[in-house]
mmCIF file of C-alpha atoms in Angstrom:
data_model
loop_
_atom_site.group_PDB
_atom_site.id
_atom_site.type_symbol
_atom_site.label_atom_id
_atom_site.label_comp_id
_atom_site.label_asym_id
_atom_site.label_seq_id
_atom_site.Cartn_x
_atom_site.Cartn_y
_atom_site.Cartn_z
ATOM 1 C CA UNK N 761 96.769 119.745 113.949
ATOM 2 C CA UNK N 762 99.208 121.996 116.141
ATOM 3 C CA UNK N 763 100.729 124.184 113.373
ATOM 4 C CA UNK N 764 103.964 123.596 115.053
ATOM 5 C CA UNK N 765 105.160 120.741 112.526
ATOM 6 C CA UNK N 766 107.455 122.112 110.510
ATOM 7 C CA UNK N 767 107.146 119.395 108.168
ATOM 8 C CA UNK N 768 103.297 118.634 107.839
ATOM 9 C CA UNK N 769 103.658 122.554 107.259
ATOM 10 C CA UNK N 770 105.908 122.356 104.716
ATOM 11 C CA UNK N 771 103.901 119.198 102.954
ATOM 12 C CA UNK N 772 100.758 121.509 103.001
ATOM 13 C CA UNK N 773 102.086 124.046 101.066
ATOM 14 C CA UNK N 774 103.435 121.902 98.005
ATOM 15 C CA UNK N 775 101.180 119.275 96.696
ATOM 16 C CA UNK N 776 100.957 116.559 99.265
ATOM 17 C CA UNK N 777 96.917 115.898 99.868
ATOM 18 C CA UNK N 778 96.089 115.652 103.284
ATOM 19 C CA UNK N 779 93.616 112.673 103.947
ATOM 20 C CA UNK N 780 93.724 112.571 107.676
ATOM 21 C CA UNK N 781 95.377 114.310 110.646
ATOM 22 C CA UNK N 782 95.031 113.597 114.691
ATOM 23 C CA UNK N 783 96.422 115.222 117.685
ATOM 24 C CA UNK N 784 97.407 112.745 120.175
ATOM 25 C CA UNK N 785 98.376 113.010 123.799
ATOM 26 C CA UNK N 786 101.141 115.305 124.914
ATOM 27 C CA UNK N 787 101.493 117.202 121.317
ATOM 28 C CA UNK N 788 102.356 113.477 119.665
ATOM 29 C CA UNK N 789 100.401 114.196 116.033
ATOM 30 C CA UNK N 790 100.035 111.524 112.934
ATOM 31 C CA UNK N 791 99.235 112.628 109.385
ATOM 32 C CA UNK N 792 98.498 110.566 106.311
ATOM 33 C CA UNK N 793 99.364 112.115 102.825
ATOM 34 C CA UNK N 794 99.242 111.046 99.516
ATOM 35 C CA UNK N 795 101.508 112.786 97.077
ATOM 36 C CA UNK N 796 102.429 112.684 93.083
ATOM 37 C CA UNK N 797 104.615 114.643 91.339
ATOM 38 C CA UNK N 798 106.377 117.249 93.873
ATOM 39 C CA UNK N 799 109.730 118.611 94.743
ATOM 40 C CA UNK N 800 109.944 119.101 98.517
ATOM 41 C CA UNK N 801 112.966 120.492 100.328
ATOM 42 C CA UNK N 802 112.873 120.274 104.384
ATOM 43 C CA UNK N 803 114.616 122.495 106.052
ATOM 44 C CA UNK N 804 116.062 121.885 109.794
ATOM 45 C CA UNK N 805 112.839 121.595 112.192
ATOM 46 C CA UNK N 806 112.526 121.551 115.506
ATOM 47 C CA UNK N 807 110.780 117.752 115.787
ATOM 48 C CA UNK N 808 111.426 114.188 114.619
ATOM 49 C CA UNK N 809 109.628 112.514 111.856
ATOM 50 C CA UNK N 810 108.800 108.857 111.349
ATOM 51 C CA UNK N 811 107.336 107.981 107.947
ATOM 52 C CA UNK N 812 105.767 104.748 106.672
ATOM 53 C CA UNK N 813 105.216 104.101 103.413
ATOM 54 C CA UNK N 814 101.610 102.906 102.862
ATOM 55 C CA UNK N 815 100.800 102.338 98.912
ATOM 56 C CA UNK N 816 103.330 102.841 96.099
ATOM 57 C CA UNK N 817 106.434 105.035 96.562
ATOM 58 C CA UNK N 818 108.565 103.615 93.971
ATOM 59 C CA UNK N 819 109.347 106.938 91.691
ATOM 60 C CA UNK N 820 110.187 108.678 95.518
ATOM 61 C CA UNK N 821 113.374 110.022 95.232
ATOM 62 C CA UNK N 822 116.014 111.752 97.700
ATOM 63 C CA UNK N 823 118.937 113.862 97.253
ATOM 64 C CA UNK N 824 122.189 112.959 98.362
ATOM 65 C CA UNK N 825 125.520 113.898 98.108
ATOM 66 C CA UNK N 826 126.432 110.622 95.406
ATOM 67 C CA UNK N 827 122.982 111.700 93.227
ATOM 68 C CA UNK N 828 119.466 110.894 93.509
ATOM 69 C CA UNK N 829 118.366 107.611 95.469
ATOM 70 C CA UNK N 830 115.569 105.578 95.270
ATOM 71 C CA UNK N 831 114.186 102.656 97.192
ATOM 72 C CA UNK N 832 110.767 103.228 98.687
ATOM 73 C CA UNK N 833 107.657 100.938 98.169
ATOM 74 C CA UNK N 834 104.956 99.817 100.616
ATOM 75 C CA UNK N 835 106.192 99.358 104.702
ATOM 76 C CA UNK N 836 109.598 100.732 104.384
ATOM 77 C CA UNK N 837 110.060 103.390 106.290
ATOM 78 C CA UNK N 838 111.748 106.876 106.494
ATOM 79 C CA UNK N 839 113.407 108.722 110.044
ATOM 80 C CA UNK N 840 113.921 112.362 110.005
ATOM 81 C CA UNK N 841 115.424 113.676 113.086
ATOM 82 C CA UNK N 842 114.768 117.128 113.878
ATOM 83 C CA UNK N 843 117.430 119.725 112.405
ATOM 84 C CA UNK N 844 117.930 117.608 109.218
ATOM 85 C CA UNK N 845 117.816 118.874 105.992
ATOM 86 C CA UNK N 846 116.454 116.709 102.859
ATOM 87 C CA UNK N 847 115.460 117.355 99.626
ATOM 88 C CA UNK N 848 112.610 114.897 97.818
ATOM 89 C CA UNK N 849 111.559 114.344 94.099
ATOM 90 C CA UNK N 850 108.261 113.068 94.135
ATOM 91 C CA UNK N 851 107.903 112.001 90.640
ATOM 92 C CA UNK N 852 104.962 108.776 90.968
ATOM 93 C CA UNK N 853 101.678 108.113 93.548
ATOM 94 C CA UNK N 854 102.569 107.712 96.965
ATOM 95 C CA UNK N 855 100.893 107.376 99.714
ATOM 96 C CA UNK N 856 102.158 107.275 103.480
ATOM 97 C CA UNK N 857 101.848 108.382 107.413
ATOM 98 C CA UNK N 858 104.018 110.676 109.121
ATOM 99 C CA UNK N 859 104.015 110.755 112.937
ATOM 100 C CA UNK N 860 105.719 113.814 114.765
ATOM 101 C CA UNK N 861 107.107 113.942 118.079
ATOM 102 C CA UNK N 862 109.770 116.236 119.798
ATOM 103 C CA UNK N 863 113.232 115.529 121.667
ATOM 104 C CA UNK N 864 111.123 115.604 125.153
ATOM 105 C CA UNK N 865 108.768 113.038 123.995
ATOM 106 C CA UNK N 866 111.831 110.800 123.780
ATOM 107 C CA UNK N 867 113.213 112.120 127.276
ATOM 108 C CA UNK N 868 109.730 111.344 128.720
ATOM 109 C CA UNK N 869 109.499 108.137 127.532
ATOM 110 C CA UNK N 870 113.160 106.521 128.342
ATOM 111 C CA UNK N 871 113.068 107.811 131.861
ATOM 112 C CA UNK N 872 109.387 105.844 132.335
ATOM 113 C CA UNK N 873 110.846 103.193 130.786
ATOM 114 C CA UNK N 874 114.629 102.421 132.039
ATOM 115 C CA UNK N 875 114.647 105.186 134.876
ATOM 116 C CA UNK N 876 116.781 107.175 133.059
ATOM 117 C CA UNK N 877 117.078 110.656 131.988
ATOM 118 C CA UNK N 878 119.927 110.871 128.957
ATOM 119 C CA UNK N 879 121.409 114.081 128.739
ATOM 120 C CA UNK N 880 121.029 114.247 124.841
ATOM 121 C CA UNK N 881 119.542 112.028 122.178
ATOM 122 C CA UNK N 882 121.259 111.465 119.224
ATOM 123 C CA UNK N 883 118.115 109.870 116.956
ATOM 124 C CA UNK N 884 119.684 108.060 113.526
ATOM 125 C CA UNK N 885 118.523 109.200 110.288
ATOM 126 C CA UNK N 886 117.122 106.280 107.774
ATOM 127 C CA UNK N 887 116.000 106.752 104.588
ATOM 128 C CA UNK N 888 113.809 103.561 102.461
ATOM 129 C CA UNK N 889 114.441 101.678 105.472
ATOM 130 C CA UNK N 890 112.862 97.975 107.028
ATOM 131 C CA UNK N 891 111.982 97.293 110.204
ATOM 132 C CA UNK N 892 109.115 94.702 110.662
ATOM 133 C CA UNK N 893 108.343 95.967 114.296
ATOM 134 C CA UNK N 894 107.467 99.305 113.072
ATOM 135 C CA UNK N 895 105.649 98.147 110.256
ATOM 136 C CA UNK N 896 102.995 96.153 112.388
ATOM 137 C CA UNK N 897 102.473 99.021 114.780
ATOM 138 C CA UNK N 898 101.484 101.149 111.560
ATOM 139 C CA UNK N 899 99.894 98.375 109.631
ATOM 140 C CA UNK N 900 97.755 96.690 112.918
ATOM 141 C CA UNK N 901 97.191 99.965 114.917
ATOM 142 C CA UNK N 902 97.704 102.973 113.510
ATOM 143 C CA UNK N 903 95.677 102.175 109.695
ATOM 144 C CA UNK N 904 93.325 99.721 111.526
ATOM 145 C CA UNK N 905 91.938 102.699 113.470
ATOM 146 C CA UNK N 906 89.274 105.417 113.013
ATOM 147 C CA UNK N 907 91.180 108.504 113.727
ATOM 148 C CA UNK N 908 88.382 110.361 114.225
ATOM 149 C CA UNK N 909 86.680 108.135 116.993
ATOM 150 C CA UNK N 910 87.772 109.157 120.421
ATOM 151 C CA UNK N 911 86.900 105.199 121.181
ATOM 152 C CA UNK N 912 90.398 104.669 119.461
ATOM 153 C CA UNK N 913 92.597 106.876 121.001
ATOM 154 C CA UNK N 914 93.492 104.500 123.734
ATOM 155 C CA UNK N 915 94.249 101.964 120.974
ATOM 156 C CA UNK N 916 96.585 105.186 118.890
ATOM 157 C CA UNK N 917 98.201 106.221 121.865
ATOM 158 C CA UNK N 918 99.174 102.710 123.363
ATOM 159 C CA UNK N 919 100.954 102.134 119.792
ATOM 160 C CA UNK N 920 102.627 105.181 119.745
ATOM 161 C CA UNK N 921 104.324 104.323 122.561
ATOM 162 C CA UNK N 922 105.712 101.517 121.435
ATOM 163 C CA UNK N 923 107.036 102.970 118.268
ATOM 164 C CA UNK N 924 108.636 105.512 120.305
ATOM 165 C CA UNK N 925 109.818 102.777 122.726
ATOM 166 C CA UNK N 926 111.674 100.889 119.299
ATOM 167 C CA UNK N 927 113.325 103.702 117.948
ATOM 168 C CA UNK N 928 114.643 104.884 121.480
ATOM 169 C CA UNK N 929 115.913 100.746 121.644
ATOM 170 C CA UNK N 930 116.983 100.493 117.955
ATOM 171 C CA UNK N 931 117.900 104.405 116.387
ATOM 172 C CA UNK N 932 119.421 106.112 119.337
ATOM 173 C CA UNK N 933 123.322 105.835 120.662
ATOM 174 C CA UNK N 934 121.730 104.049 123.518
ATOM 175 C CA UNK N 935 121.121 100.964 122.037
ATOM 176 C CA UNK N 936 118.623 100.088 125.716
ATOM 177 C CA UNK N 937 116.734 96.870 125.844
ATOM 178 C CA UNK N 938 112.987 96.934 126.962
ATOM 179 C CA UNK N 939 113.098 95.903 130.904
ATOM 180 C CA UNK N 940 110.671 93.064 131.173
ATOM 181 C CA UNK N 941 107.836 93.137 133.170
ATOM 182 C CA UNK N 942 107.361 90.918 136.023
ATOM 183 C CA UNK N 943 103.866 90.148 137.861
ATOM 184 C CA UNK N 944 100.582 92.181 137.029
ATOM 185 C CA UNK N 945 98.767 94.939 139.011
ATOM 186 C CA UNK N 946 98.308 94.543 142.396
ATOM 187 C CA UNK N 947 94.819 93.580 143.443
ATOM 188 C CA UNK N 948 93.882 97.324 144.224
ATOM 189 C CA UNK N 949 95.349 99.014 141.457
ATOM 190 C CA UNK N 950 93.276 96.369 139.229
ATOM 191 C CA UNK N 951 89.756 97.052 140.937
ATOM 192 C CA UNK N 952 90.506 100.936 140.426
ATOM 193 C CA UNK N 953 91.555 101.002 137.035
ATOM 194 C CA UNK N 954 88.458 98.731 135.826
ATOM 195 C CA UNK N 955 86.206 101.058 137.983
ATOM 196 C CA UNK N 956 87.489 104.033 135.967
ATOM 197 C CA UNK N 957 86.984 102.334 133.110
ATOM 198 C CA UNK N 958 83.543 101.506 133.600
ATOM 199 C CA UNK N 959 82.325 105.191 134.752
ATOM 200 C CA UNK N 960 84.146 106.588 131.969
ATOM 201 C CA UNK N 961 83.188 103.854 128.720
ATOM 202 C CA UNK N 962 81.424 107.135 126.960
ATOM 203 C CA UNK N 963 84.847 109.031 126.928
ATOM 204 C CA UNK N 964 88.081 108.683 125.355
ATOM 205 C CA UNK N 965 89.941 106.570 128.082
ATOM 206 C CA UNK N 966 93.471 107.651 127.049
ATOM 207 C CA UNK N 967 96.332 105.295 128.090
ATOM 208 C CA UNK N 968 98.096 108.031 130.008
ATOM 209 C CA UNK N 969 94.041 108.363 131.923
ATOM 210 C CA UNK N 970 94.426 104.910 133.003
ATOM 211 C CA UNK N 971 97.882 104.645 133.981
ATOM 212 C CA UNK N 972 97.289 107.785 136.156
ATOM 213 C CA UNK N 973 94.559 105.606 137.503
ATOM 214 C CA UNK N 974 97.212 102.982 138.415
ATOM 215 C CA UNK N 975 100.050 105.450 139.291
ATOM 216 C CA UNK N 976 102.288 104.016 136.573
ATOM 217 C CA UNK N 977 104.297 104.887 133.736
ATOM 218 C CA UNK N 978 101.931 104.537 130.509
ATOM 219 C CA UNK N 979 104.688 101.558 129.457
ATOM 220 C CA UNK N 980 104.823 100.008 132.607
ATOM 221 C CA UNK N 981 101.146 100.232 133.046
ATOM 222 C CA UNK N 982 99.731 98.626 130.090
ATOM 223 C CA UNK N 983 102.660 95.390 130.691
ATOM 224 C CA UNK N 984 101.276 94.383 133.620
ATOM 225 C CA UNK N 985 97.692 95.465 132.877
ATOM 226 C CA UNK N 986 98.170 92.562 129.809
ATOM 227 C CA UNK N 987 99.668 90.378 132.599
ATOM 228 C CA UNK N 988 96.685 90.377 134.823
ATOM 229 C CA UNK N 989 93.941 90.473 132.314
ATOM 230 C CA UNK N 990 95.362 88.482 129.845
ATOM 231 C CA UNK N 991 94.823 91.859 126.740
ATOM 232 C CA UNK N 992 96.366 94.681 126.259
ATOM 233 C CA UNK N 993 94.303 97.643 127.705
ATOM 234 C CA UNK N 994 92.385 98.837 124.462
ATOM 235 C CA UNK N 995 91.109 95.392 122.977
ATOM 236 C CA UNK N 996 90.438 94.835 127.064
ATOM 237 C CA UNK N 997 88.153 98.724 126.709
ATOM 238 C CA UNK N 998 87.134 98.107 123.361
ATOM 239 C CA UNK N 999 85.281 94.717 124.550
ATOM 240 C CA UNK N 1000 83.454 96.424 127.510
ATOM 241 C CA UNK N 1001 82.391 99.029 125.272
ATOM 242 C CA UNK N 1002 80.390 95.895 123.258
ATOM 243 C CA UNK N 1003 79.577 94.585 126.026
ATOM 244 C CA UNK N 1004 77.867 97.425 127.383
ATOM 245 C CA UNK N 1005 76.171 98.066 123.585
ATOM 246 C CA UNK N 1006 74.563 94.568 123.718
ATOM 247 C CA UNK N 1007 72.826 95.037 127.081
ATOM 248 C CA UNK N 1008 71.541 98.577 125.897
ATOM 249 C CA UNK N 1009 70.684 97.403 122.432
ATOM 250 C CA UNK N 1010 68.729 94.188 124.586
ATOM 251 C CA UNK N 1011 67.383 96.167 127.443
ATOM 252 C CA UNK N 1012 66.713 99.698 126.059
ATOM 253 C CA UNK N 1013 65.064 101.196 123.376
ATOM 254 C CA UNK N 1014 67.963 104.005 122.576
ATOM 255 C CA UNK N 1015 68.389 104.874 119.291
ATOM 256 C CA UNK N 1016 71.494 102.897 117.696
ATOM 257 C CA UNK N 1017 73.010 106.239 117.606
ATOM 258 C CA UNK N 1018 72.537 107.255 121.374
ATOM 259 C CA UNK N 1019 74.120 103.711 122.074
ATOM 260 C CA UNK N 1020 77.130 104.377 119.838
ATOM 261 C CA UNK N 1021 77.550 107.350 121.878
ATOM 262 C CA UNK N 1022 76.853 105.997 124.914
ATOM 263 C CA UNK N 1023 79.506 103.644 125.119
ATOM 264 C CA UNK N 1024 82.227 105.545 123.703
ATOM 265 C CA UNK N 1025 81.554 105.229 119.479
ATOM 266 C CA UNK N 1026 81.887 107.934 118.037
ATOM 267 C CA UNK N 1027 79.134 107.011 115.421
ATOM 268 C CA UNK N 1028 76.287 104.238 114.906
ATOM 269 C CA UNK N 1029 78.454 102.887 111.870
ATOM 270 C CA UNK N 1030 81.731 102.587 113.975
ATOM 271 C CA UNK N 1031 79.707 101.079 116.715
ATOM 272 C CA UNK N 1032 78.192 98.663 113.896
ATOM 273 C CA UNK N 1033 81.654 97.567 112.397
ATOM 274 C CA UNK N 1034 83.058 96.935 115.556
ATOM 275 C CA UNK N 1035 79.995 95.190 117.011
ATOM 276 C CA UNK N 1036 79.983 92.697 113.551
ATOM 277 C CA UNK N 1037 83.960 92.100 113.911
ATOM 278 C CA UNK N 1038 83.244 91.024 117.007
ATOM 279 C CA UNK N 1039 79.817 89.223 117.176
ATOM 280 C CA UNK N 1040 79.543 87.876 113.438
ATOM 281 C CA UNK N 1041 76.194 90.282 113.397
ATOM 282 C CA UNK N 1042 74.380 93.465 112.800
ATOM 283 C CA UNK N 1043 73.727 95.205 116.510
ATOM 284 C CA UNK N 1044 70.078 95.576 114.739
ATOM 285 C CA UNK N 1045 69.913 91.503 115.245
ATOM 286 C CA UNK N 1046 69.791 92.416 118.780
ATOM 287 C CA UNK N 1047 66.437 93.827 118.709
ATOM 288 C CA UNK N 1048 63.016 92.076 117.946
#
């Protein structure tokens, strides 16, 4: 992970376990920790943090200026906005994902989004807070996934955005609703972006790849891509990537692993969880 992250950096050097880390598109990163018994103070960094509470949390204290305060547990949530300064007493099990991002991720995204380009961004600080939105996008997306897959970075980066897209709408001063999106891809822009997608099923496919593909805004793109097909873009990827397993694992004699590969799996096991959430079966059943 980009050493850059003040506060993964920090987290590293108490006793917070690391159990996963990815580097997204643009500098984006997610971390999962688990923690017990620590005393953490952040000092001011230079990025944001948004922090879900996976498993436990309860004993998770904070500092403030009335005492210590306590509220966490599983799916709330913490915001840290970059130049903040907290101090944590970790005194039970808990387990949780941090994702970083900077000031010009924000910028980035609200000009794709509403066309506009705020001068500054005032993000709001929450500590043990709710927010069923942001809890799906963690729970659904972010957890579901194999981090270490490139065949799920399309579905990681398509959620960041929308977590980034509901704080900017519900922790900023701007308080902006999400435009809606009216009418799919033209007929052209369609063909081209399913073309890429089929040349390029044994690499990554980022969301940002394909909306290039469509000229778009990553937002904007994968609206009206779910407009036209009827799925968002990664379940829409993640089905011609089985789709082209079964007619290699019926019309070739590749190794399972070769297949995996071959279609964008990073292993024969991913491949084989994903092909029996899908099909109800082994991709071995596909062979005589």
């Amino acid at each position: 992970m980009s050493p850059r992250y003040h506060v993964h950096h920090c987290l590293s050097q108490h006793q917070a376990q690391l159990k996963d880390s990815v580097d997204l598109d643009d500098g984006i990163a997610l971390a999962h920790w688990y923690n017990d018994d620590d005393f953490i103070e952040l000092e001011r960094a230079e990025h944001h943090t948004l922090s879900l509470y996976v498993a436990d949390g309860y004993q998770s204290y904070r500092k403030t200026g009335a005492g210590w305060h306590n509220g966490g547990a599983p799916d709330r949530f913490c915001l840290m906005p970059g130049q903040h300064e907290s101090t944590w007493d970790i005194r039970g099990p808990l387990e949780f994902v941090h994702l970083y991002f900077t000031d010009a991720h924000l910028r980035t995204l609200a000009e794709q989004v509403w066309d506009k380009s705020p001068a500054g961004l005032l993000l709001e600080e929450r500590t043990f807070a709710e927010d069923e939105r942001i809890k799906a996008l963690y729970r659904q997306f972010l957890l579901a996934c194999d981090w270490r897959d490139n065949s799920e970075r399309l579905a990681l980066s398509s959620a960041v955005t929308l977590l980034l897209t509901q704080l900017l709408k519900g922790y900023t001063q701007y308080r902006w609703q999400a435009p809606a999106v009216r009418g799919g891809l033209a007929p052209a822009q369609l063909r081209r972006v399913k073309d890429y997608i089929e040349a390029h099923l044994d690499q990554p496919l980022p969301l940002k790849a394909l909306a290039g593909e469509a000229c778009l805004s990553e937002y904007h793109f994968a609206r009206m891509f779910k407009q036209s097909e009827g799925l968002p873009p990664h379940q829409y990827v993640l089905a011609r990537r089985l789709l082209r397993a079964e007619q290699l694992l019926r019309h070739s004699a590749l190794p399972l692993t070769e297949v995996a590969l071959a279609c964008g799996f990073g292993s024969a096991s991913h491949l084989a969880h994903r092909f029996r959430q899908s099909r109800g079966l082994p991709p071995s059943a596909l062979r005589g």
